[in-house]
């Protein structure tokens, strides 16, 4: 066994040495390159961004370029061969000072920098101060640096790096040329990981590289660190090895758990979690995976275009099937609850027990009605109350005649009244059967349920092809419609309409899109009727005279006065 301790980790070994090599920050690199070409280099730079996106790397590259004796002007990159480049690379250059502000936060440390500024560079063109995690400096330290930062000597350049820009005083920010580094795209990370693996003598498949990229959260350094752990396994790299290293299970198992949580099946959910837990799955990562599934499910449900690059074909197909069974408000509620529970899991004495309670809470919550369903049911009850108004009045009259001064407990009386009210509503609902004889009846019924959006689309976006009502409760009603707009929204509208009608009529209805040409839409029929009325009224003598007297006037609509009075 070799005991060579000169091994360099991948993040350091493959650290970019030129602006062109920095991955994911092409726009910033081009601006820096342009400013050097035009000799418009600022005296202070601030690189901000999340961990592992290239802040310190850019600072070192910039320091090399500014002090390189033979800069390649075509692509603006250091030669890496001159004395200055080599000494900066070895961290032995006296004119390039790198300071960790996390450990040197006081005024005394800043005063040391200010005193050092007064001396000319020893061997380089510029004296450069790289201050990492600059937000960690104290308020007094920032104040001490202000004057120097505003008017430094011409041969001095400050380069700051930070992950928390909001902690830096505005007075300091305004004195720096600020570059906000983006998270590296998942695609760029994935490609780079495959390239690094080849250079290391390993084959990394696309699925594995994408999973590592996803877990790195846009940090190239984190991605390379994960790859290092995967390579350290000493096995042939595949998705199962990557999942084992990351502490996450097979995606299909997590989707199965997610589906059962949504359905409210506690038994299957517990069995699935127990299996995952025994496999050594991290509860924190499992929680985040469930949140990610809810997020992607909401995208699928809303029809938002996304490449879903981290789902294989089978998993994506399964998610699309799940999305058909749940409304958007349910998915959003699941995500919000999961977000709350993830925060709760950060500091608990028994993580497994706590997550099992999360499973029970999610299963219970999945059986509760969503806000949309509560409003819809409330509207249904209001309609049922109106239908049973006479019977309700009789019930109340009978209760008025009862001796309220008897020994009967008032709460019991109220309970009896509540039960009678429930029976009334239930009996009204069961006895009165809603019948739909034509398509317009269906749209009208949906309008009454305050589902204005669905009703609007049914009137405007669909033409009737065929209408077949169910003859009994066992039969299925079938309505075929031609979609005028022919978009993804059409299927969702029809699905919502079928569920609403099924709830009201207690019969199953299937609304489907047909390739056949249908009749005119309800809105088109309404417009035709309206136009006919307008044409008829235009031929009236009085209206003709009015139109002649007022040339710019026109008939927009016709309403019956009697009907309007009756409605009022």
JSON list of C-alpha atoms in Angstrom, two decimals, residues 1 44 69 103-104 113 130 146-147 171 204 219 240 263-264 276 301 354 385 393 481 484 503 506 524 546 553:
[
{"chain": "A", "resi": 1, "resn": "UNK", "atom": "CA", "xyz": [0.00, 0.00, 0.00]},
{"chain": "A", "resi": 44, "resn": "UNK", "atom": "CA", "xyz": [-11.18, 47.58, -5.89]},
{"chain": "A", "resi": 69, "resn": "UNK", "atom": "CA", "xyz": [5.33, 40.02, -17.01]},
{"chain": "A", "resi": 103, "resn": "UNK", "atom": "CA", "xyz": [-9.88, 34.84, 11.42]},
{"chain": "A", "resi": 104, "resn": "UNK", "atom": "CA", "xyz": [-8.57, 38.42, 11.15]},
{"chain": "A", "resi": 113, "resn": "UNK", "atom": "CA", "xyz": [-2.79, 46.47, 5.59]},
{"chain": "A", "resi": 130, "resn": "UNK", "atom": "CA", "xyz": [-7.16, 39.57, -1.57]},
{"chain": "A", "resi": 146, "resn": "UNK", "atom": "CA", "xyz": [-12.85, 53.38, 3.97]},
{"chain": "A", "resi": 147, "resn": "UNK", "atom": "CA", "xyz": [-10.43, 56.24, 3.23]},
{"chain": "A", "resi": 171, "resn": "UNK", "atom": "CA", "xyz": [-20.07, 52.81, 1.85]},
{"chain": "A", "resi": 204, "resn": "UNK", "atom": "CA", "xyz": [-19.02, 8.55, -15.39]},
{"chain": "A", "resi": 219, "resn": "UNK", "atom": "CA", "xyz": [-21.41, 24.68, -6.43]},
{"chain": "A", "resi": 240, "resn": "UNK", "atom": "CA", "xyz": [-26.39, 2.97, -7.40]},
{"chain": "A", "resi": 263, "resn": "UNK", "atom": "CA", "xyz": [-53.10, 9.37, -0.75]},
{"chain": "A", "resi": 264, "resn": "UNK", "atom": "CA", "xyz": [-53.03, 9.33, 3.06]},
{"chain": "A", "resi": 276, "resn": "UNK", "atom": "CA", "xyz": [-35.45, 3.39, 3.20]},
{"chain": "A", "resi": 301, "resn": "UNK", "atom": "CA", "xyz": [-49.60, 20.13, -13.12]},
{"chain": "A", "resi": 354, "resn": "UNK", "atom": "CA", "xyz": [-39.82, 12.79, 14.48]},
{"chain": "A", "resi": 385, "resn": "UNK", "atom": "CA", "xyz": [-80.34, 25.01, 2.10]},
{"chain": "A", "resi": 393, "resn": "UNK", "atom": "CA", "xyz": [-89.00, 26.53, 8.58]},
{"chain": "A", "resi": 481, "resn": "UNK", "atom": "CA", "xyz": [-65.66, 18.11, -27.49]},
{"chain": "A", "resi": 484, "resn": "UNK", "atom": "CA", "xyz": [-60.69, 25.34, -30.42]},
{"chain": "A", "resi": 503, "resn": "UNK", "atom": "CA", "xyz": [-69.70, 15.55, -7.34]},
{"chain": "A", "resi": 506, "resn": "UNK", "atom": "CA", "xyz": [-73.46, 11.56, -8.23]},
{"chain": "A", "resi": 524, "resn": "UNK", "atom": "CA", "xyz": [-70.50, 31.50, -30.76]},
{"chain": "A", "resi": 546, "resn": "UNK", "atom": "CA", "xyz": [-81.44, 57.72, -33.84]},
{"chain": "A", "resi": 553, "resn": "UNK", "atom": "CA", "xyz": [-73.61, 55.73, -32.63]}
]
